[in-house]
Coordinates of C-alpha atoms in Angstrom, one line a residue:
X1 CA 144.0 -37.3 55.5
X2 CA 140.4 -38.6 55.0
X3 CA 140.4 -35.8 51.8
X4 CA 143.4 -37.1 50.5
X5 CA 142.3 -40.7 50.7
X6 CA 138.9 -39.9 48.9
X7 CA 141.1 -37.7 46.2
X8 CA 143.5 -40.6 45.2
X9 CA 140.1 -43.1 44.9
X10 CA 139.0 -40.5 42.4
X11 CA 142.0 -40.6 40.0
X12 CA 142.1 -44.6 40.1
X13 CA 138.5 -45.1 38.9
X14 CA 139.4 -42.5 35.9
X15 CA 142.4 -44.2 35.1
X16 CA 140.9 -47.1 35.0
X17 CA 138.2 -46.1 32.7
X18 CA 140.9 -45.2 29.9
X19 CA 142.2 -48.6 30.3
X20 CA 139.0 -49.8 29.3
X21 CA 138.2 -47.7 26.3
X22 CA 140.5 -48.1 22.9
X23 CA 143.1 -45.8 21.0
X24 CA 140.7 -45.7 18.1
X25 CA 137.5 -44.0 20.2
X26 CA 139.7 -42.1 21.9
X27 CA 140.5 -40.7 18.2
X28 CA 137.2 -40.6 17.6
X29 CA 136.1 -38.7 20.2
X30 CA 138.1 -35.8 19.3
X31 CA 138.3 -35.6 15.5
X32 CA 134.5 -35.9 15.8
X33 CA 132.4 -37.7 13.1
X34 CA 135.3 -38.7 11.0
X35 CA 139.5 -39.8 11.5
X36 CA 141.9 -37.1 10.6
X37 CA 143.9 -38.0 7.8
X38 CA 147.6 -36.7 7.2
X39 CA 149.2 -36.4 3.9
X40 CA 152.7 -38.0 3.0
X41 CA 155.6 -35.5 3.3
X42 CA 158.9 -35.6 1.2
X43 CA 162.0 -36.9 2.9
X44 CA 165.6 -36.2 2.0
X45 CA 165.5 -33.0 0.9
X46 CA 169.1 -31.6 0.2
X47 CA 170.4 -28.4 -1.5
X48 CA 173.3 -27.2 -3.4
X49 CA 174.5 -24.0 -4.5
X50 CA 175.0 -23.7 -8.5
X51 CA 175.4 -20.6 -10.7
X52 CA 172.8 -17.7 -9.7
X53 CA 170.7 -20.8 -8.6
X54 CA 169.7 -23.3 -5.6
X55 CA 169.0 -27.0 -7.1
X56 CA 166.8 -28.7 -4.7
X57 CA 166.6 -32.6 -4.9
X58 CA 164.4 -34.7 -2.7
X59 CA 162.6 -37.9 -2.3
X60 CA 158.7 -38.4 -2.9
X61 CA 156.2 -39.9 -0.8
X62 CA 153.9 -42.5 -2.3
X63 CA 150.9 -41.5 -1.0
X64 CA 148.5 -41.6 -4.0
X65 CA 147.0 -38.5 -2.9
X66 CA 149.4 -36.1 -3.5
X67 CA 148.9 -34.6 -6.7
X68 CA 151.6 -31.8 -6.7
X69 CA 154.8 -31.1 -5.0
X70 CA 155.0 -27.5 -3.5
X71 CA 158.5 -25.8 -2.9
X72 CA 159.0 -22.7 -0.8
X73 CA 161.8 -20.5 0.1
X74 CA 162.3 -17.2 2.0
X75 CA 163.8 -14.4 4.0
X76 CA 162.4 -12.9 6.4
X77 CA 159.2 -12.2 5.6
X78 CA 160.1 -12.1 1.7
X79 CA 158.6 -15.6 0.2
X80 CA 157.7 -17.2 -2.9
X81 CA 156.8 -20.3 -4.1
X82 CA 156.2 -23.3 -7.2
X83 CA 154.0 -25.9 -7.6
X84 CA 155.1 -29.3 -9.4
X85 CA 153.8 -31.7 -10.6
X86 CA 153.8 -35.3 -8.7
X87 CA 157.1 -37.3 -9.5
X88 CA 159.0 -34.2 -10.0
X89 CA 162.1 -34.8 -7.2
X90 CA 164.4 -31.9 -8.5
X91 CA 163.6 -27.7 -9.3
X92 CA 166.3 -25.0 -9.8
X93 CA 165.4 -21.6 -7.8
X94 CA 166.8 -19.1 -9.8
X95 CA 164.3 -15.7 -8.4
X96 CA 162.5 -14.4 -5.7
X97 CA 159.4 -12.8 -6.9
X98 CA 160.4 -12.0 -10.4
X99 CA 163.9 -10.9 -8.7
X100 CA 167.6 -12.5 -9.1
X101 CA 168.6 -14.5 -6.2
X102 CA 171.4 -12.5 -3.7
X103 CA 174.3 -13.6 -1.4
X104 CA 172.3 -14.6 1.1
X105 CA 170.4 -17.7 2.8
X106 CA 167.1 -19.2 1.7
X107 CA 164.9 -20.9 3.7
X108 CA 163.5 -23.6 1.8
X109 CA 160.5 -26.2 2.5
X110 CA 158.5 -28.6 0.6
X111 CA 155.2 -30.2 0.9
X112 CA 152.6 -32.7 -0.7
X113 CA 149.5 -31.1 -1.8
X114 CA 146.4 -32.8 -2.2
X115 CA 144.7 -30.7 -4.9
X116 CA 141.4 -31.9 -5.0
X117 CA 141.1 -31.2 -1.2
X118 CA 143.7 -28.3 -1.2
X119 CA 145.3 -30.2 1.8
X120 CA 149.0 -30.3 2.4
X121 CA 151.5 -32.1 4.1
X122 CA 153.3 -31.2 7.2
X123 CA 156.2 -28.7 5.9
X124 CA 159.9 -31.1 5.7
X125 CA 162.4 -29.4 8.5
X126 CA 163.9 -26.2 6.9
X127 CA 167.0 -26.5 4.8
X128 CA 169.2 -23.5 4.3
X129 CA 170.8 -22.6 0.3
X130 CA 172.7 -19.8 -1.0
X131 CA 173.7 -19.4 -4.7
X132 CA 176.8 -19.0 -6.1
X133 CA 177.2 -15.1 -6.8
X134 CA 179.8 -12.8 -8.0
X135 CA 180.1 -12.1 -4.3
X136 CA 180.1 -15.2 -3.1
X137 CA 183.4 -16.4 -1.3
X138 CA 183.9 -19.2 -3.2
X139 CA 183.9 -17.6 -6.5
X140 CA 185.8 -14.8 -5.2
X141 CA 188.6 -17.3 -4.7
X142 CA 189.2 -17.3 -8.5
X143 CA 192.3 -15.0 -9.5
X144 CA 191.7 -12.7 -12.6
X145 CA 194.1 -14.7 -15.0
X146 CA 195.8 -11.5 -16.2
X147 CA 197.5 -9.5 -13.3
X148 CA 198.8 -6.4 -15.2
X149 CA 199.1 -5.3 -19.1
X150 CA 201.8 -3.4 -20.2
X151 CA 201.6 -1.5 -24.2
X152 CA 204.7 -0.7 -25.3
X153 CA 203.4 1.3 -28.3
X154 CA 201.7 -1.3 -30.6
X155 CA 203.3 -4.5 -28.6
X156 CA 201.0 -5.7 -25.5
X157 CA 202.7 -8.1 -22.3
X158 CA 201.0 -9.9 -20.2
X159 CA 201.5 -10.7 -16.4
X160 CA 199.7 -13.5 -15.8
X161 CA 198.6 -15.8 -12.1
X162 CA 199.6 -19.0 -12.3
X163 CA 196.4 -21.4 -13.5
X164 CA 193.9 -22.8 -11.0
X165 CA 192.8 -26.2 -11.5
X166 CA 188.8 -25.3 -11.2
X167 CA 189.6 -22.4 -13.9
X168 CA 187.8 -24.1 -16.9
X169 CA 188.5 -21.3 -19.9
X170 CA 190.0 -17.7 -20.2
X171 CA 190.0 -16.2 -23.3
X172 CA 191.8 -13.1 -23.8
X173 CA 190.5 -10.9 -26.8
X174 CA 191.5 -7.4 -28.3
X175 CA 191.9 -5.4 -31.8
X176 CA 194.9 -5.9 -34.0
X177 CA 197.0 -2.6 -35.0
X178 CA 194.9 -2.8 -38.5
X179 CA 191.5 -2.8 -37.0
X180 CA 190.7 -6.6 -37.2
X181 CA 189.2 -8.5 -33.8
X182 CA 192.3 -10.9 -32.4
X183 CA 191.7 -13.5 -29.6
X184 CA 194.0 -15.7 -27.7
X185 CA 193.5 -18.5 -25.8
X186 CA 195.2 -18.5 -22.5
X187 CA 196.1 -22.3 -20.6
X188 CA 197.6 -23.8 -17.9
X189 CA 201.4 -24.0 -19.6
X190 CA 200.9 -20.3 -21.2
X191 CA 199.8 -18.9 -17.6
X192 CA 202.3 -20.6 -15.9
X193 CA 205.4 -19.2 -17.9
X194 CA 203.7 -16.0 -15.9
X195 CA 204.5 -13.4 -18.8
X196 CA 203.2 -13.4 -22.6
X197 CA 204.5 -11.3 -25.3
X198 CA 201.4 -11.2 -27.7
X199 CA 203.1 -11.5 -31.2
X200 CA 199.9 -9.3 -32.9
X201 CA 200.7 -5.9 -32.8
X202 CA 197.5 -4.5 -30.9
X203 CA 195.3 -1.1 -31.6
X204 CA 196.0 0.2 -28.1
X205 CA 193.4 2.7 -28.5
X206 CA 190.7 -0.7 -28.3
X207 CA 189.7 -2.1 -24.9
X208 CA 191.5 -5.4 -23.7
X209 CA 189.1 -8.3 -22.6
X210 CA 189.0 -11.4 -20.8
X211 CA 186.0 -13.9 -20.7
X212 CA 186.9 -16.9 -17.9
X213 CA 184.9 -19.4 -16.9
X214 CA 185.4 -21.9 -13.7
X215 CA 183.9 -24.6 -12.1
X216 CA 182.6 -25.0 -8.4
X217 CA 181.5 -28.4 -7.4
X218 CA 179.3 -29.3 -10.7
X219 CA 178.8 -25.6 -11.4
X220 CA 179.9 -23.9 -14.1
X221 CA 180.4 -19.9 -13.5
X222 CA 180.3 -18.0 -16.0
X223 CA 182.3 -14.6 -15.3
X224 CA 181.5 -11.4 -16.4
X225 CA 184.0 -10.3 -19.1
X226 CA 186.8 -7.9 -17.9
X227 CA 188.0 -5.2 -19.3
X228 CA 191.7 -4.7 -18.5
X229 CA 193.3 -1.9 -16.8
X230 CA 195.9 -0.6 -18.7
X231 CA 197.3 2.4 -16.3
X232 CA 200.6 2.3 -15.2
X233 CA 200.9 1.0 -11.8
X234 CA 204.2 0.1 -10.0
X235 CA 206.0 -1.9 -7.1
X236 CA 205.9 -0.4 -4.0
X237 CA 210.1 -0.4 -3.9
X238 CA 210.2 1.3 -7.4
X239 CA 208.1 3.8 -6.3
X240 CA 210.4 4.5 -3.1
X241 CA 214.1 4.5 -5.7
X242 CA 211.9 6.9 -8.4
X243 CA 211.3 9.2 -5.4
X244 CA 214.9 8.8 -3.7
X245 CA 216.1 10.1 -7.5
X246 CA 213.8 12.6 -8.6
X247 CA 211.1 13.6 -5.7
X248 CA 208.1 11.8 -7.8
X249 CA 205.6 10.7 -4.9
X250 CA 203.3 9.8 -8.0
X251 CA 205.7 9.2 -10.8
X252 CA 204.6 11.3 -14.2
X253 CA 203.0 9.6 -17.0
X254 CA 204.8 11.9 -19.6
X255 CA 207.9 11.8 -17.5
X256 CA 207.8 7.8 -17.8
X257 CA 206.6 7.8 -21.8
X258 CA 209.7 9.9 -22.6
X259 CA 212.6 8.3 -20.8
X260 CA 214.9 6.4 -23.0
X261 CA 217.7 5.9 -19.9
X262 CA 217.2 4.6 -16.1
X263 CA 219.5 4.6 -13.5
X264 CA 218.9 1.8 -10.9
X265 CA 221.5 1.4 -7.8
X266 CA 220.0 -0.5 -5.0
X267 CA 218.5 -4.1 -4.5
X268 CA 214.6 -4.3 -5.7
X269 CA 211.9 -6.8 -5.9
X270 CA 212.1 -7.1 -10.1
X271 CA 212.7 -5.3 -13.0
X272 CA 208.8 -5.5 -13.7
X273 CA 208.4 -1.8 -13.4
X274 CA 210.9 -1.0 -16.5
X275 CA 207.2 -2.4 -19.1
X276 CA 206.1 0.8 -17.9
X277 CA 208.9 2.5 -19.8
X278 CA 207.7 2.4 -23.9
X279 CA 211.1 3.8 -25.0
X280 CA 213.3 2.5 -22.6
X281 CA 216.9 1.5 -24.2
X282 CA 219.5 2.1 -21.7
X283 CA 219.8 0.5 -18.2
X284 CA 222.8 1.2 -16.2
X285 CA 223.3 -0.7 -12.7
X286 CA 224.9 0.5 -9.7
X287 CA 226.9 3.1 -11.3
X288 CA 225.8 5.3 -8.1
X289 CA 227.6 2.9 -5.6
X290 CA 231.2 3.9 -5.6
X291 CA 233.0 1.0 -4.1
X292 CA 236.8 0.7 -2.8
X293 CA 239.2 -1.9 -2.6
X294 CA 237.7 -5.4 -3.2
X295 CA 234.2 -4.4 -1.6
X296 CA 232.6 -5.6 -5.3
X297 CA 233.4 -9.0 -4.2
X298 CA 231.5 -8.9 -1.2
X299 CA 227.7 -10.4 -1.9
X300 CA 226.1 -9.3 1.0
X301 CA 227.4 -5.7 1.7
X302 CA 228.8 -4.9 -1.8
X303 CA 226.6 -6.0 -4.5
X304 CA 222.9 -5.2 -5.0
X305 CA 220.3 -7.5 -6.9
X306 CA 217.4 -8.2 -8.1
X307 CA 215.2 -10.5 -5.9
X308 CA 212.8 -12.0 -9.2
X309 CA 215.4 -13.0 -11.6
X310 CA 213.3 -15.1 -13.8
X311 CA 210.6 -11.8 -14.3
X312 CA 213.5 -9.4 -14.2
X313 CA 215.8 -12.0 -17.5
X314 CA 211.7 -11.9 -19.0
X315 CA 211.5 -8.5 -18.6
X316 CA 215.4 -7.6 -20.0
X317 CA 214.8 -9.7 -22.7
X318 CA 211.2 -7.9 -23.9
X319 CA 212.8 -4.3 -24.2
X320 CA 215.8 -5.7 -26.1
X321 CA 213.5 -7.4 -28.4
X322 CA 211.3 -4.3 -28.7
X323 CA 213.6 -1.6 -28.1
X324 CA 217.0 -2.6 -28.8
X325 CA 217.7 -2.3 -25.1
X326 CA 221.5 -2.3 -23.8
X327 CA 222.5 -3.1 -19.8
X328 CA 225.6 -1.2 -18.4
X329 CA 226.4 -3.4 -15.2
X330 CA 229.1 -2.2 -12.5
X331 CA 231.1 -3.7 -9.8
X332 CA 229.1 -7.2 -9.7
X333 CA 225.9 -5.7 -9.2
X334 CA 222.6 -7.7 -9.9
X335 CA 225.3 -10.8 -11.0
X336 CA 222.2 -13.1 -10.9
X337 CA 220.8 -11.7 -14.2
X338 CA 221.3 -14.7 -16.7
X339 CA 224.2 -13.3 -19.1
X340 CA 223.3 -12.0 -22.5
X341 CA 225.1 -10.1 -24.8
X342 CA 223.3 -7.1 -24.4
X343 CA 224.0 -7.2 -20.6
X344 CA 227.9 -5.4 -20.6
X345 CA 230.0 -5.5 -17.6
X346 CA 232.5 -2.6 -17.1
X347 CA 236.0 -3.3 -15.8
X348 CA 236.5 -0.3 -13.9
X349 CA 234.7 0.5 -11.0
X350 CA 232.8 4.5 -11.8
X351 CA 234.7 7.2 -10.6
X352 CA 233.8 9.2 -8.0
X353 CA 231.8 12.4 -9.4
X354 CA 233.4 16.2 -9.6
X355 CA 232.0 18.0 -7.1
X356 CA 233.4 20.8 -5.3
X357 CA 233.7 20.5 -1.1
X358 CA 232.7 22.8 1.8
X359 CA 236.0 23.9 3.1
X360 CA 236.0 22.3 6.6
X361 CA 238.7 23.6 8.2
X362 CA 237.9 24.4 11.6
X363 CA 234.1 23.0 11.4
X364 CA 233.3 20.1 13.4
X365 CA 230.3 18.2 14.3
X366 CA 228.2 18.5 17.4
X367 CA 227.1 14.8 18.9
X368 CA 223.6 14.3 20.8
X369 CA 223.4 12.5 23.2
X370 CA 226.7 13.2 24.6
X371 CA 228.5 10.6 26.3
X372 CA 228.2 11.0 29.9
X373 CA 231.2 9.5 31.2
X374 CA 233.9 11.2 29.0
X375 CA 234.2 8.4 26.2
X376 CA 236.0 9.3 23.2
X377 CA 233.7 9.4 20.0
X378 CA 236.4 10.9 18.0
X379 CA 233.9 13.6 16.4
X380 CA 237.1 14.9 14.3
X381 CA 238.1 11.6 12.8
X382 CA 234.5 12.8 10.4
X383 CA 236.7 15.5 8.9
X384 CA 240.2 13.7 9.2
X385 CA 240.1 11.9 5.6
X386 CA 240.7 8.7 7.3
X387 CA 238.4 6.0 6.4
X388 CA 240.1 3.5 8.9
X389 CA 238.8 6.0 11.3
X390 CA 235.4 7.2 12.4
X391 CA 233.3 8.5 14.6
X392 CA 231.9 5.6 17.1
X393 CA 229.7 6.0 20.2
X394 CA 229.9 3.9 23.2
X395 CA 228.8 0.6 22.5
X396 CA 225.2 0.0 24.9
X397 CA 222.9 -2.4 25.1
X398 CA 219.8 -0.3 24.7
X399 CA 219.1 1.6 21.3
X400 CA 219.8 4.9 20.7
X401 CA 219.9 6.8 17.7
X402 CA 222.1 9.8 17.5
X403 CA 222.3 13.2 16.0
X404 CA 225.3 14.4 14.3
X405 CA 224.9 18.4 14.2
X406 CA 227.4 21.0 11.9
X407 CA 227.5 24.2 11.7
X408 CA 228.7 25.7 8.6
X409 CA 229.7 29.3 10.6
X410 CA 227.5 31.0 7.4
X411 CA 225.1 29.6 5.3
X412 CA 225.8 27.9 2.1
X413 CA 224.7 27.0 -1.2
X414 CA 224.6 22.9 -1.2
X415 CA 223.9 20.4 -3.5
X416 CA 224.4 17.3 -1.1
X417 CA 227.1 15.9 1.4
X418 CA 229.5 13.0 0.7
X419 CA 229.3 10.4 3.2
X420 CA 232.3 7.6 3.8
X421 CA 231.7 4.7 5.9
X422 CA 234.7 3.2 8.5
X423 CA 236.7 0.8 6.6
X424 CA 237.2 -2.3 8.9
X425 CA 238.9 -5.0 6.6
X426 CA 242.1 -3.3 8.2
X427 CA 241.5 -4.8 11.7
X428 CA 237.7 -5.8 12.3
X429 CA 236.4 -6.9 9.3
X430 CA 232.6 -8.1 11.1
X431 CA 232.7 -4.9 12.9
X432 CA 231.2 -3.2 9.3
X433 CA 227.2 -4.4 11.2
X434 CA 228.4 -1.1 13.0
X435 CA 227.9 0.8 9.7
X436 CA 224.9 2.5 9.3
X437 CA 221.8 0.7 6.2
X438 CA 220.8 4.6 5.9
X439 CA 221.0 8.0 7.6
X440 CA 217.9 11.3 7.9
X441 CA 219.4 14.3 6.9
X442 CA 217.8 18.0 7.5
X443 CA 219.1 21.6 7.1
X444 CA 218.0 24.6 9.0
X445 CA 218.9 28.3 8.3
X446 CA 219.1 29.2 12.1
X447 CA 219.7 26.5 14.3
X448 CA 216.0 25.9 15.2
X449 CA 213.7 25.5 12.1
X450 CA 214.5 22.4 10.2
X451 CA 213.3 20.9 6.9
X452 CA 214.3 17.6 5.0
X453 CA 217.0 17.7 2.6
X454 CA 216.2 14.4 0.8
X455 CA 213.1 13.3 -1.4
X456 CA 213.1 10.2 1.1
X457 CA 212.9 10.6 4.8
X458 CA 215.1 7.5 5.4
X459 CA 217.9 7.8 2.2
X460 CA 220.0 4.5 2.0
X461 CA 223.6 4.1 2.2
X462 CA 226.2 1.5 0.7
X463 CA 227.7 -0.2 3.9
X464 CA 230.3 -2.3 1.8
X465 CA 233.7 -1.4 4.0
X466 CA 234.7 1.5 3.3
X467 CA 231.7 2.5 0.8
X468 CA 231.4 6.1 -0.1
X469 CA 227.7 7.5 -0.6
X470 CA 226.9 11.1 -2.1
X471 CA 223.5 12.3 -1.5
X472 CA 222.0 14.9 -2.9
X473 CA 219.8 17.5 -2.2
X474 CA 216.7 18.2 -3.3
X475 CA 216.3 20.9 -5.8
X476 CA 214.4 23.1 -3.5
X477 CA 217.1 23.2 -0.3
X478 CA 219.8 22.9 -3.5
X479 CA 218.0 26.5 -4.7
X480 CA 219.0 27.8 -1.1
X481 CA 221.6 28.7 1.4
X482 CA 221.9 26.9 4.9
X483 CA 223.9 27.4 7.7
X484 CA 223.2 24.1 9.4
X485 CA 223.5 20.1 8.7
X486 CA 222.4 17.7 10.8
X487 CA 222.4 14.0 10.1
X488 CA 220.2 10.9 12.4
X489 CA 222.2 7.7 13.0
X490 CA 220.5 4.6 13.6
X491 CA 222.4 2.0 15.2
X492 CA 223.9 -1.3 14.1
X493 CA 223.6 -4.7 15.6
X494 CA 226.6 -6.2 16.7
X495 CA 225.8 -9.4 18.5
X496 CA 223.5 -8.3 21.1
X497 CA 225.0 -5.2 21.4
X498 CA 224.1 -1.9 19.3
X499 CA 226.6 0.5 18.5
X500 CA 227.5 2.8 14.5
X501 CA 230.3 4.5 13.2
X502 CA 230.9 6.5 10.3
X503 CA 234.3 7.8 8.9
X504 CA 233.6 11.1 6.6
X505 CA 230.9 13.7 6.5
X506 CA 231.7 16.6 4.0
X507 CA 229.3 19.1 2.4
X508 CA 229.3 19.6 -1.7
X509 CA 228.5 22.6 -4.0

């Protein structure tokens, strides 16, 4: 205890010691002959991004001392620097030792410097820039004014993106068909309308560019100029109905130049596609769906249309203009179209086409799964000519997708099968959300080894009541002989409650 007591005595007689002596010797005594002096730093340092650049703004310190202003920045252990002279309270970084600044985060500090001693200031805190690049995010954000180009020989249209308020200027520029330079100015109204016709007739042979320039913040971007890309691309769905016709998984660029007709039966996005078609001047519309009894009236089941109507009237109106183009329209199809003479509706619904039928006496189809509790499916009602009957599984609450399997006895040449679906409006008219949106179709020579018999996997059927579909074959299985059919069913939705039915299944040659 005595040790403690003596310890504690110790510490109050020191203590008391620096009570007595001032701040200033206390300084003194440790910066040795002389006071340390500090220089003045700069204070509100900030940092915006501008075009390939950081601008760095800050306030100076008045210390009279400070001769220059020193800026830093770095990454990693990459730096550089610039000296400035005193007053200066704004510097663009544009490099990095002799290099273009990236996509990335500077560090930057500043400090005074005392040149005459070579003294400088305690660094400000660190601020963190990044310049606006091509790959920033922010200037990535700006669409490319021009979405697709389309020649149609000498004649040039436009898809354009609807105008962005921070887009400052595009200018779209190209050679004329006699060799002289063309530009156009695009705007806000022009890109809006979201299709030009150019009325020079171009040199298609030339590139297509476009210069844009935006604005982020205060800064102006300045884009590189783009040169279009003229090769024929196309809608997802377009691609699907090219392939359902003719088996084109990429659809031919000489096929495409030289078609002067084009079938198109089912409901797609737009007509947008047909600008790929430079001698396009026929357009016939759901010829293909053979529709009975007042079906055509029915919007929803009986009549396919074009989702886009204001591209698809743009794009109608183009090929008339260009090539004299005329629109053959059946059974109310794609009614939304705005009417123009060139648009003619038939009368009479399309017959169905002369084909001759597998003889289907004593054939009938094979069902998997097979009911398990005896219920009727009325497998021959597919071969009875009835369309007011059909074949119709049990309906279940689960789904199940079925299997309808013939056997032709001998193989046969076929070009397709003609496929009815049940005709309700007799007795059930809701109960068509039984009819089947599309059916898979194979063929096998023995029972066991089975190949498609479509282009499409999944080919689409007309489920208007009583609706009667002919699918063909492709021209490979159409260029041999099977012995077997077999069609997949997918169910309908009825309610809660799945359940399908089909009335007719025949084979054609």
């Amino acid at each position: 205890m005595k040790r403690y007591i003596i310890m504690l005595i110790h510490v109050l007689v020191v203590l008391s010691a620096c009570e007595n002596e001032s701040l200033e010797d206390t300084y003194k005594e440790y910066a040795g002959n002389g006071e340390i002096r500090y220089i003045g730093k700069c204070t509100d340092v900030r940092v915006k991004p501008g075009w390939n650049k950081i601008v760095v703004n800050w306030k100076n310190n008045e210390d009279p001392t400070i001769k220059v202003v020193k800026v830093t920045w770095a990454v990693g252990e990459n730096k550089d620097s610039v000296l400035l002279k005193r007053g200066t309270t704004e510097y663009d970084i544009v490099s990095m030792n002799g290099e273009e600044l990236r996509n990335i985060n500077y560090e930057i500090r500043l400090y005074g410097v005392d040149t005459a001693t070579g003294s400088t200031s305690i660094s400000t805190p660190p601020v963190m820039g990044r310049p606006y690049t091509y790959e920033h995010e922010d200037v990535l954000t700006f669409n490319k004014v021009i979405s697709n180009a389309y020649i149609l020989d000498h004649r040039l249209v436009l898809s354009l993106f609807e105008w962005q308020d921070n887009m400052k200027e595009a200018i779209f520029k190209y050679t004329r068909e006699d060799g002289t330079p063309g530009e156009f100015q695009l705007t806000e109204e022009i890109c809006n309308k979201l299709y030009l016709l150019l009325q020079d007739p171009i040199d298609p042979a030339k590139p297509l560019v476009l210069c844009r320039k935006g604005m982020l913040e205060d800064a102006l971007i300045s884009f590189k100029p783009d040169t279009l890309f003229t090769d024929k691309v196309y809608e997802s769905d377009f691609q699907i109905e090219m392939n359902r016709q003719f088996g084109f998984e990429d659809i031919p660029v000489g096929w495409v130049n030289q078609q002067t007709t084009l079938y198109l039966d089912w409901s797609i996005s737009s007509f947008r596609d047909l600008l790929n078609f430079p001698k396009l001047n026929k357009l016939i519309l759901g010829k293909h769906r053979y529709l009975v009894g007042d079906a055509k009236n029915d919007p929803i089941n009986g009549q396919s249309a074009v989702s886009d109507v204001t591209t698809s009237d743009f794009v109608l109106n183009v090929l008339h203009e260009l090539n004299g183009l005329t629109v053959e329209r059946y059974n109310n199809h794609f009614s939304g179209l705005r009417d123009e003479e060139y648009i003619i509706d038939q009368v009479n619904s399309p017959e169905e086409p002369k084909v001759t039928y597998v003889d289907m006496s004593g054939l009938e189809f094979a069902e998997s799964p097979k009911p398990l509790d005896g219920y009727p499916t009325n497998l021959f009602a597919l071969t009875d000519n009835d369309f007011s009957t059909g074949w119709q599984p049990k309906t279940s609450t689960t789904y199940n997708s079925y299997e309808l399997t013939l056997d032709l006895k001998s193989p046969v040449q076929m070009k397709g099968i003609r496929l009815v679906q049940r005709q309700w409006s007799t007795y059930m008219p809701d109960y068509i959300a039984f009819s089947p949106n599309h059916v898979k179709i194979k063929v096998s020579k023995d029972g066991k080894n089975w190949e498609r018999a479509t282009y499409v996997d999944e080919y689409p059927l007309g489920k208007s009541d009583g609706e009667i579909n002919f699918i063909p074959f492709t021209d490979k299985v159409h260029g041999e002989t099977y012995r077997y059919i077999q069609l997949e069913v997918s169910p309908g939705v009825y309610y809660s409650d799945y359940c399908t039915s089909i009335a007719e299944i025949t084979p054609y040659y």
